Amino acid sequence: MKIEKIELFKVPPRWLFLKMTTDDGFTGWGEPVCEGKADSVAAAVNELGAQLIGHSATDIEDAFQLMYRAGFYRGGPILTSAISGIEQAMWDIKGKALGVPVYELLGGKVREQIEVYRWIGGDHPRDTGEAAKEAVAQGYHAVKMNGTDELKWIDTYDKLEATVERVAAIREVAPNMRIAVDFHGRVHKTMAKQLLHMLEPYHLMFVEEPVLCENEEEFLELARTCHIPIATGERNFTRWGFKSMLTRGGVDILQPDVSHCGGILEARKIAAMAEAFDVAVALHCPLGPIALAACMQVDFCSPNAFIQEQSAGIHYNAGYDLLNYINNPEVFTYQDGMCGLLTKPGLGVDVNEDYVRKMAKEGHDWHNPVWRDSDGIIAEW
């Protein structure tokens, strides 16, 4: 079972899909995208994929080692996102060839379902109370919102108070809702200390990226001043990108992205590392259906995974729906805010290839917005 061909499809709203075909007719799908850098990742896939033509489609660890180590320079979001999508497709093929879901090849299931949460509020969070009502009506028990607009290094209290007001609006209409607030790296440490303290009475599920991950030494200091669980990891890649974070301490929840961190097996290894430090996992996934299915395979075999991000209703996907790209959308029909086991072989989703090819003709040119402070300095998006 040798890899014969790798094809790429850039589809709206901002995704890149990969189809791998073997010499004996098996096909597998992956999602190798770094949001806003789809063309760069596509170029990396083409370079890495050329090394894999003729390689066994089932020797996944060897393929990872080849792609990660043989190029001398390693790591970073472009290379590891390319590796991730290729690796996902290999797992899809292996599961299909053996007739089992991927989680059965990673130790088997430890749960029957995983909780999911939905995004509310948009990039500039607004009307969170009404959005929370809608989420409750849809059966969700957990939501996540961006915390702030753009912030200066030292800014005014009214911006922090606006965040608190939006969280309070959710708590008022949904007293039992689990709330996550994403600082999105927009908040510098001095302001983060103040905002965390102001949010503590609202009993948040977690605060995400309270400071940028490159300032990971600050997580421990923030954890000492506040009892809100701290989550981070979407901008970390491979197990080596999480090693010092775990040994340094201060992080309660790791959020590797299966389409960025190196793939399914790499995410499972990161989850196992986290388990050894008594740290939970909530995989990052504001992406498409293939990435979500790959996340679910890790969730179902990882005891410390406790909730899953997913992009149904997310503001990035206006006009498009991840369910349109698969023939079995019922696998992502959530009951009481939970997603049940994906039982089909491989990743568990049946990709609608005709629709993918059609939408690839439309394509996209998505890039994240560029934000500036009122004085003109580039701000974190």
XYZ file of N, CA, C and O in Angstrom, residues 169-336:
672
model
N -23.424 39.329 31.199
C -24.644 39.167 30.398
C -24.918 37.697 30.117
O -26.070 37.255 30.111
N -23.860 36.924 29.885
C -24.038 35.485 29.677
C -24.514 34.826 30.966
O -25.463 34.038 30.982
N -23.844 35.163 32.057
C -24.177 34.537 33.327
C -25.610 34.850 33.746
O -26.305 34.013 34.346
N -26.101 36.031 33.377
C -27.467 36.429 33.751
C -28.507 35.580 33.037
O -29.509 35.169 33.650
N -28.300 35.320 31.749
C -29.314 34.562 30.986
C -29.077 33.061 31.039
O -29.980 32.277 30.745
N -27.861 32.639 31.401
C -27.525 31.208 31.434
C -26.691 30.938 32.678
O -25.463 30.776 32.595
N -27.315 30.875 33.842
C -26.567 30.769 35.105
C -25.655 29.557 35.186
O -24.625 29.601 35.865
N -26.015 28.479 34.497
C -25.230 27.244 34.593
C -24.316 27.018 33.389
O -23.660 25.979 33.305
N -24.285 27.974 32.483
C -23.445 27.829 31.299
C -21.964 27.853 31.691
O -21.542 28.658 32.515
N -21.194 26.962 31.095
C -19.745 27.004 31.275
C -19.185 28.000 30.261
O -19.450 27.887 29.058
N -18.408 28.953 30.745
C -17.953 30.062 29.911
C -16.434 30.045 29.827
O -15.746 30.000 30.854
N -15.933 30.097 28.602
C -14.501 30.293 28.365
C -14.315 31.660 27.723
O -15.099 32.062 26.856
N -13.286 32.365 28.139
C -12.984 33.688 27.596
C -11.598 33.633 26.974
O -10.616 33.313 27.652
N -11.536 33.934 25.688
C -10.280 33.896 24.942
C -9.672 35.294 24.908
O -10.218 36.195 24.277
N -8.538 35.471 25.588
C -7.831 36.748 25.499
C -7.105 36.881 24.166
O -6.712 37.975 23.780
N -6.903 35.750 23.464
C -6.374 35.726 22.094
C -5.000 36.385 21.983
O -4.607 36.840 20.914
N -4.271 36.430 23.080
C -2.968 37.076 23.063
C -3.036 38.594 22.943
O -2.002 39.246 22.774
N -4.249 39.151 23.036
C -4.422 40.600 22.873
C -4.046 41.387 24.131
O -3.901 42.600 24.071
N -3.939 40.675 25.246
C -3.809 41.344 26.536
C -2.379 41.170 27.043
O -1.906 40.041 27.191
N -1.693 42.249 27.274
C -0.340 42.176 27.822
C -0.412 41.909 29.323
O -1.440 42.118 29.967
N 0.699 41.429 29.883
C 0.649 40.830 31.217
C 0.113 41.777 32.291
O -0.599 41.335 33.197
N 0.452 43.059 32.215
C -0.007 43.979 33.254
C -1.522 44.107 33.251
O -2.173 44.114 34.300
N -2.103 44.186 32.042
C -3.559 44.265 31.938
C -4.199 42.900 32.221
O -5.310 42.828 32.765
N -3.499 41.818 31.850
C -4.044 40.480 32.065
C -4.256 40.209 33.553
O -5.271 39.619 33.951
N -3.311 40.630 34.390
C -3.456 40.428 35.833
C -4.717 41.102 36.355
O -5.458 40.534 37.167
N -4.979 42.303 35.870
C -6.156 43.037 36.329
C -7.442 42.397 35.820
O -8.419 42.242 36.564
N -7.449 42.014 34.542
C -8.671 41.460 33.958
C -9.006 40.092 34.554
O -10.176 39.789 34.812
N -8.007 39.268 34.781
C -8.257 37.973 35.417
C -8.889 38.169 36.795
O -9.841 37.458 37.163
N -8.369 39.100 37.553
C -8.919 39.373 38.881
C -10.376 39.832 38.786
O -11.230 39.402 39.584
N -10.691 40.667 37.794
C -12.055 41.168 37.636
C -13.022 40.068 37.207
O -14.222 40.114 37.525
N -12.523 39.060 36.487
C -13.376 37.980 35.976
C -13.549 36.831 36.965
O -14.440 35.997 36.795
N -12.739 36.797 37.980
C -12.742 35.639 38.891
C -14.104 35.353 39.512
O -14.482 34.186 39.666
N -14.914 36.338 39.861
C -16.221 36.020 40.473
C -17.183 35.279 39.551
O -18.204 34.760 40.036
N -16.902 35.211 38.252
C -17.857 34.614 37.305
C -17.597 33.131 37.056
O -18.277 32.518 36.232
N -16.631 32.551 37.767
C -16.402 31.100 37.754
C -16.273 30.561 36.326
O -17.036 29.683 35.894
N -15.299 31.067 35.613
C -15.103 30.688 34.221
C -14.565 29.255 34.091
O -13.850 28.759 34.966
N -14.901 28.621 32.979
C -14.358 27.304 32.665
C -12.850 27.403 32.437
O -12.088 26.580 32.923
N -12.434 28.421 31.674
C -11.018 28.733 31.518
C -10.866 30.077 30.830
O -11.811 30.594 30.223
N -9.681 30.652 30.965
C -9.256 31.790 30.156
C -8.181 31.290 29.209
O -7.234 30.615 29.630
N -8.351 31.600 27.931
C -7.439 31.106 26.894
C -6.432 32.185 26.501
O -6.800 33.352 26.338
N -5.199 31.772 26.357
C -4.106 32.670 25.974
C -4.173 34.016 26.720
O -4.287 35.075 26.108
N -4.103 33.970 28.062
C -4.136 35.234 28.801
C -2.978 36.144 28.431
O -3.106 37.369 28.503
N -1.850 35.556 28.070
C -0.758 36.272 27.410
C -0.276 35.400 26.260
O -0.612 34.225 26.176
N 0.513 35.968 25.371
C 1.031 35.207 24.248
C 1.889 34.039 24.719
O 2.586 34.128 25.738
N 1.866 32.951 23.953
C 2.586 31.748 24.372
C 4.093 31.970 24.428
O 4.794 31.277 25.178
N 4.626 32.943 23.676
C 6.060 33.204 23.767
C 6.445 33.835 25.093
O 7.629 33.920 25.433
N 5.440 34.253 25.858
C 5.673 34.762 27.209
C 5.229 33.723 28.239
O 4.672 34.059 29.285
N 5.499 32.462 27.955
C 4.958 31.382 28.780
C 5.466 31.414 30.220
O 4.837 30.842 31.109
N 6.580 32.099 30.470
C 7.052 32.220 31.852
C 6.061 32.991 32.726
O 6.097 32.880 33.957
N 5.166 33.749 32.078
C 4.186 34.527 32.835
C 2.992 33.696 33.294
O 2.252 34.111 34.189
N 2.771 32.522 32.694
C 1.608 31.726 33.066
C 1.641 31.359 34.552
O 0.618 31.413 35.245
N 2.803 30.979 35.040
C 2.899 30.583 36.442
C 2.598 31.763 37.355
O 1.897 31.619 38.368
N 3.085 32.941 37.002
C 2.821 34.128 37.818
C 1.333 34.465 37.819
O 0.753 34.801 38.864
N 0.697 34.357 36.643
C -0.743 34.622 36.581
C -1.523 33.593 37.391
O -2.503 33.934 38.069
N -1.094 32.342 37.319
C -1.782 31.285 38.066
C -1.683 31.519 39.572
O -2.583 31.134 40.325
N -0.605 32.131 40.013
C -0.437 32.405 41.448
C -1.354 33.517 41.935
O -1.642 33.618 43.128
N -1.800 34.363 41.009
C -2.622 35.509 41.412
C -4.105 35.281 41.173
O -4.921 36.111 41.588
N -4.469 34.198 40.505
C -5.872 33.995 40.124
C -6.164 32.508 40.046
O -5.299 31.709 39.650
N -7.391 32.122 40.382
C -7.758 30.710 40.395
C -8.489 30.259 39.127
O -8.908 29.104 39.036
N -8.677 31.130 38.148
C -9.305 30.719 36.888
C -8.342 29.794 36.145
O -7.166 30.124 35.985
N -8.801 28.639 35.662
C -7.920 27.768 34.889
C -7.370 28.483 33.650
O -8.095 29.211 32.964
N -6.102 28.263 33.370
C -5.431 28.870 32.229
C -5.260 27.823 31.134
O -4.757 26.719 31.373
N -5.688 28.191 29.921
C -5.574 27.308 28.757
C -4.726 27.980 27.689
O -4.803 29.203 27.498
N -3.934 27.192 26.981
C -3.125 27.720 25.879
C -2.571 26.569 25.060
O -2.639 25.414 25.481
N -2.037 26.884 23.878
C -1.366 25.845 23.105
C -1.663 25.816 21.624
O -1.019 25.079 20.879
N -2.618 26.626 21.143
C -2.930 26.567 19.719
C -1.769 27.032 18.856
O -1.690 26.694 17.677
N -0.845 27.842 19.442
C 0.303 28.330 18.674
C 1.592 27.622 19.078
O 2.689 28.130 18.841
N 1.454 26.429 19.654
C 2.608 25.580 19.952
C 2.581 24.369 19.027
O 1.499 23.879 18.680
N 3.758 23.876 18.689
C 3.839 22.834 17.660
C 4.740 21.694 18.116
O 5.846 21.925 18.620
N 4.274 20.480 17.932
C 4.934 19.230 18.308
C 5.100 19.135 19.820
O 4.938 20.103 20.550
N 5.458 17.951 20.264
C 5.592 17.730 21.716
C 6.694 18.608 22.312
O 6.635 18.988 23.477
N 7.689 18.963 21.488
C 8.775 19.793 22.004
C 8.309 21.219 22.292
O 8.870 21.887 23.147
N 7.281 21.665 21.593
C 6.741 22.990 21.852
C 5.935 23.071 23.129
O 5.593 24.171 23.583
N 5.602 21.915 23.717
C 4.829 21.884 24.960
C 5.669 21.460 26.158
O 5.216 21.567 27.295
N 6.875 20.985 25.913
C 7.679 20.402 26.991
C 7.971 21.407 28.101
O 7.702 21.150 29.276
N 8.511 22.569 27.742
C 8.865 23.534 28.777
C 7.625 24.119 29.436
O 7.639 24.466 30.624
N 6.534 24.221 28.688
C 5.291 24.736 29.248
C 4.803 23.850 30.390
O 4.344 24.322 31.435
N 4.928 22.532 30.202
C 4.492 21.600 31.228
C 5.450 21.589 32.414
O 5.024 21.563 33.573
N 6.740 21.598 32.148
C 7.702 21.533 33.246
C 7.755 22.841 34.033
O 7.998 22.840 35.236
N 7.500 23.965 33.357
C 7.520 25.264 34.033
C 6.296 25.449 34.920
O 6.352 26.057 35.975
N 5.135 24.950 34.469
C 3.913 25.026 35.251
C 3.111 26.285 34.969
O 3.531 27.176 34.233
N 1.920 26.323 35.558
C 1.043 27.474 35.425
C -0.089 27.273 34.446
O -1.046 28.048 34.432
N 0.005 26.252 33.585
C -1.035 25.981 32.587
C -1.874 24.797 33.058
O -1.333 23.755 33.446
N -3.188 24.949 33.008
C -4.110 23.908 33.466
C -4.681 23.078 32.331
O -5.107 21.937 32.543
N -4.750 23.666 31.126
C -5.395 23.016 29.981
C -4.530 23.260 28.750
O -4.248 24.412 28.416
N -4.112 22.200 28.071
C -3.376 22.337 26.821
C -4.352 22.277 25.645
O -5.312 21.509 25.653
N -4.052 23.085 24.610
C -4.926 23.187 23.441
C -4.161 22.985 22.129
O -4.180 23.851 21.257
N -3.503 21.845 21.967
C -2.865 21.612 20.663
C -3.913 21.535 19.565
O -5.067 21.174 19.808
N -3.508 21.886 18.363
C -4.388 21.825 17.195
C -3.900 20.686 16.305
O -2.755 20.677 15.868
N -4.775 19.719 16.042
C -4.388 18.520 15.300
C -4.009 18.847 13.857
O -3.334 18.058 13.199
N -4.412 20.019 13.356
C -4.002 20.437 12.015
C -2.764 21.330 12.031
O -2.312 21.765 10.981
N -2.220 21.605 13.209
C -1.018 22.442 13.309
C 0.130 21.762 14.046
O 1.289 21.987 13.722
N -0.184 20.937 15.040
C 0.847 20.497 15.982
C 1.703 19.353 15.461
O 2.716 19.013 16.080
N 1.314 18.746 14.341
C 2.054 17.603 13.818
C 1.181 16.407 13.503
O 1.661 15.380 13.030
N -0.129 16.534 13.783
C -1.047 15.480 13.397
C -1.681 14.755 14.569
O -1.560 15.145 15.734
N -2.357 13.670 14.248
C -3.147 12.916 15.218
C -2.264 12.256 16.261
O -2.495 12.393 17.472
N -1.240 11.541 15.840
C -0.391 10.837 16.799
C 0.389 11.832 17.649
O 0.578 11.611 18.851
N 0.818 12.943 17.052
C 1.539 13.949 17.824
C 0.621 14.552 18.888
O 1.048 14.766 20.038
N -0.640 14.816 18.527
C -1.588 15.342 19.513
C -1.826 14.331 20.631
O -1.946 14.702 21.806
N -1.887 13.051 20.271
C -2.066 12.008 21.305
C -0.856 11.957 22.228
O -0.993 11.776 23.447
N 0.346 12.126 21.683
C 1.549 12.142 22.516
C 1.548 13.353 23.450
O 1.942 13.254 24.617
N 1.121 14.501 22.936
C 1.043 15.713 23.766
C 0.033 15.508 24.888
O 0.274 15.899 26.041
N -1.097 14.892 24.566
C -2.106 14.620 25.595
C -1.549 13.684 26.666
O -1.824 13.861 27.863
N -0.770 12.699 26.258
C -0.173 11.782 27.233
C 0.841 12.506 28.114
O 0.913 12.257 29.332
N 1.638 13.401 27.516
C 2.551 14.221 28.318
C 1.772 15.038 29.338
O 2.143 15.115 30.516
N 0.688 15.660 28.887
C -0.123 16.490 29.781
C -0.710 15.659 30.921
O -0.742 16.104 32.075
N -1.156 14.455 30.609
C -1.734 13.587 31.633
C -0.726 13.317 32.748
O -1.084 13.280 33.932
N 0.547 13.163 32.377
C 1.585 12.901 33.373
C 1.795 14.085 34.305
O 2.324 13.925 35.411
N 1.381 15.280 33.872
C 1.481 16.485 34.707
C 0.127 16.885 35.296
O -0.011 17.985 35.831
N -0.880 15.999 35.182
C -2.225 16.247 35.698
C -2.849 17.474 35.041
O -3.551 18.262 35.688
N -2.603 17.628 33.751
C -3.108 18.753 32.966
C -4.137 18.232 31.970
O -3.936 17.190 31.331
N -5.235 18.957 31.822
C -6.312 18.565 30.909
C -6.005 19.006 29.480
O -5.082 19.787 29.228
N -6.816 18.517 28.538
C -6.665 18.833 27.113
C -8.011 19.257 26.550
O -9.039 18.626 26.831
N -7.995 20.344 25.766
C -9.175 20.798 25.025
C -8.678 21.206 23.641
O -8.251 22.342 23.436
N -8.714 20.293 22.697
C -8.090 20.515 21.397
C -8.680 21.729 20.677
O -9.893 21.930 20.653
N -7.790 22.508 20.088
C -8.162 23.697 19.309
C -8.668 23.254 17.943
O -8.049 22.431 17.278
N -9.814 23.806 17.481
C -10.319 23.418 16.162
C -11.411 24.349 15.659
O -12.587 23.971 15.598
N -11.052 25.583 15.224
C -12.041 26.434 14.562
C -12.000 26.212 13.051
O -12.070 27.159 12.267
N -11.871 24.955 12.636
C -11.569 24.607 11.239
C -12.696 23.788 10.625
O -13.842 23.877 11.033
N -12.355 22.996 9.612
C -13.342 22.269 8.844
C -13.632 20.878 9.379
O -13.112 20.464 10.431
N -14.435 20.100 8.639
C -14.921 18.816 9.147
C -13.849 17.740 9.249
O -13.949 16.854 10.102
N -12.831 17.795 8.392
C -11.773 16.778 8.456
C -10.939 16.994 9.709
O -10.627 16.047 10.442
N -10.571 18.246 9.977
C -9.827 18.565 11.193
C -10.630 18.188 12.431
O -10.078 17.644 13.401
N -11.928 18.480 12.417
C -12.765 18.154 13.572
C -12.823 16.647 13.789
O -12.714 16.170 14.927
N -12.969 15.885 12.719
C -12.988 14.426 12.845
C -11.662 13.910 13.390
O -11.636 12.985 14.214
N -10.558 14.516 12.947
C -9.245 14.117 13.457
C -9.143 14.399 14.948
O -8.603 13.588 15.714
N -9.663 15.555 15.387
C -9.675 15.874 16.818
C -10.468 14.835 17.600
O -10.045 14.385 18.682
N -11.632 14.473 17.075
C -12.480 13.521 17.787
C -11.777 12.182 17.990
O -11.942 11.525 19.027
N -10.967 11.760 17.002
C -10.241 10.504 17.152
C -9.300 10.554 18.349
O -9.131 9.565 19.074
N -8.673 11.718 18.570
C -7.792 11.892 19.731
C -8.615 11.976 21.012
O -8.273 11.362 22.035
N -9.718 12.719 20.965
C -10.570 12.871 22.149
C -11.061 11.524 22.675
O -11.097 11.296 23.891
N -11.456 10.647 21.767
C -12.100 9.408 22.177
C -11.130 8.434 22.840
O -11.566 7.502 23.521
N -9.813 8.645 22.657
C -8.846 7.730 23.277
C -7.950 8.424 24.302
O -6.986 7.819 24.772
N -8.270 9.672 24.665
C -7.447 10.437 25.602
C -8.254 10.739 26.862
O -9.194 11.538 26.826
N -7.906 10.147 27.998
C -8.724 10.323 29.197
C -8.760 11.749 29.734
O -9.725 12.125 30.410
N -7.743 12.563 29.444
C -7.717 13.927 29.979
C -8.295 14.960 29.016
O -8.306 16.153 29.325
N -8.790 14.542 27.838
C -9.559 15.448 26.973
C -10.937 15.631 27.603
O -11.581 14.652 27.973
N -11.388 16.885 27.727
C -12.661 17.076 28.437
C -13.685 17.862 27.636
O -14.873 17.821 27.949
N -13.275 18.578 26.586
C -14.234 19.332 25.784
C -13.580 19.610 24.435
O -12.347 19.642 24.327
N -14.411 19.812 23.394
C -13.888 19.986 22.042
C -14.446 21.254 21.397
O -15.660 21.459 21.356
N -13.545 22.087 20.900
C -13.947 23.228 20.081
C -14.422 22.734 18.725
O -13.913 21.743 18.196
N -15.393 23.438 18.136
C -15.863 23.098 16.791
C -16.446 24.363 16.172
O -16.757 25.327 16.862
N -16.536 24.371 14.850
C -16.778 25.633 14.150
C -18.215 25.841 13.689
O -18.469 26.772 12.919
N -19.149 25.014 14.134
C -20.546 25.261 13.768
C -20.973 26.620 14.309
O -20.866 26.895 15.499
N -21.422 27.498 13.428
C -21.892 28.815 13.830
C -20.805 29.831 14.113
O -21.102 30.950 14.541
N -19.542 29.478 13.872
C -18.461 30.409 14.174
C -18.465 31.562 13.169
O -18.865 31.404 12.006
N -18.012 32.727 13.606
C -18.115 33.932 12.782
C -17.235 33.864 11.529
O -17.507 34.548 10.550
N -16.181 33.060 11.535
C -15.314 32.960 10.366
C -16.005 32.292 9.174
O -15.572 32.442 8.035
N -17.041 31.507 9.453
C -17.625 30.644 8.420
C -18.895 31.206 7.803
O -19.671 30.456 7.220
N -19.122 32.500 7.922
C -20.352 33.099 7.415
C -20.556 32.740 5.947
O -19.673 32.935 5.109
N -21.723 32.181 5.648
C -22.044 31.810 4.276
C -21.649 30.397 3.901
O -21.996 29.915 2.811
N -20.919 29.719 4.791
C -20.468 28.347 4.513
C -20.688 27.508 5.763
O -20.727 28.010 6.874
N -20.781 26.208 5.575
C -20.986 25.318 6.712
C -20.093 24.099 6.533
O -20.023 23.528 5.432
N -19.436 23.695 7.611
C -18.549 22.537 7.511
C -19.303 21.269 7.136
O -18.736 20.360 6.516
N -20.598 21.196 7.472
C -21.361 19.981 7.169
C -21.599 19.803 5.677
O -21.852 18.681 5.215
N -21.522 20.884 4.902
C -21.742 20.773 3.460
C -20.668 19.952 2.763
O -20.873 19.460 1.651
N -19.516 19.825 3.413
C -18.386 19.159 2.771
C -18.347 17.658 3.024
O -17.435 16.985 2.560
N -19.315 17.133 3.783
C -19.323 15.693 4.052
C -20.687 15.102 3.727
O -21.711 15.782 3.780
N -20.677 13.809 3.393
C -21.915 13.105 3.043
C -22.632 12.524 4.254
O -23.758 12.036 4.116
N -21.962 12.538 5.403
C -22.596 12.007 6.621
C -22.597 13.054 7.731
O -21.983 12.867 8.784
N -23.291 14.185 7.505
C -23.283 15.261 8.507
C -23.881 14.856 9.845
O -23.647 15.531 10.852
N -24.612 13.746 9.866
C -25.239 13.321 11.121
C -24.207 12.994 12.206
O -24.534 13.003 13.402
N -22.945 12.746 11.830
C -21.935 12.425 12.845
C -21.651 13.625 13.737
O -21.156 13.472 14.860
N -21.957 14.835 13.239
C -21.766 16.040 14.029
C -23.101 16.664 14.440
O -23.221 17.874 14.612
N -24.102 15.810 14.620
C -25.365 16.249 15.199
C -25.255 16.065 16.704
O -25.278 14.944 17.212
N -25.102 17.166 17.416
C -24.826 17.087 18.845
C -26.114 16.925 19.639
O -27.107 17.607 19.382
N -26.071 16.033 20.587
C -27.204 15.805 21.470
C -26.846 16.304 22.866
O -25.880 15.823 23.471
N -27.619 17.277 23.348
C -27.383 17.832 24.675
C -25.937 18.323 24.824
O -25.303 18.147 25.865
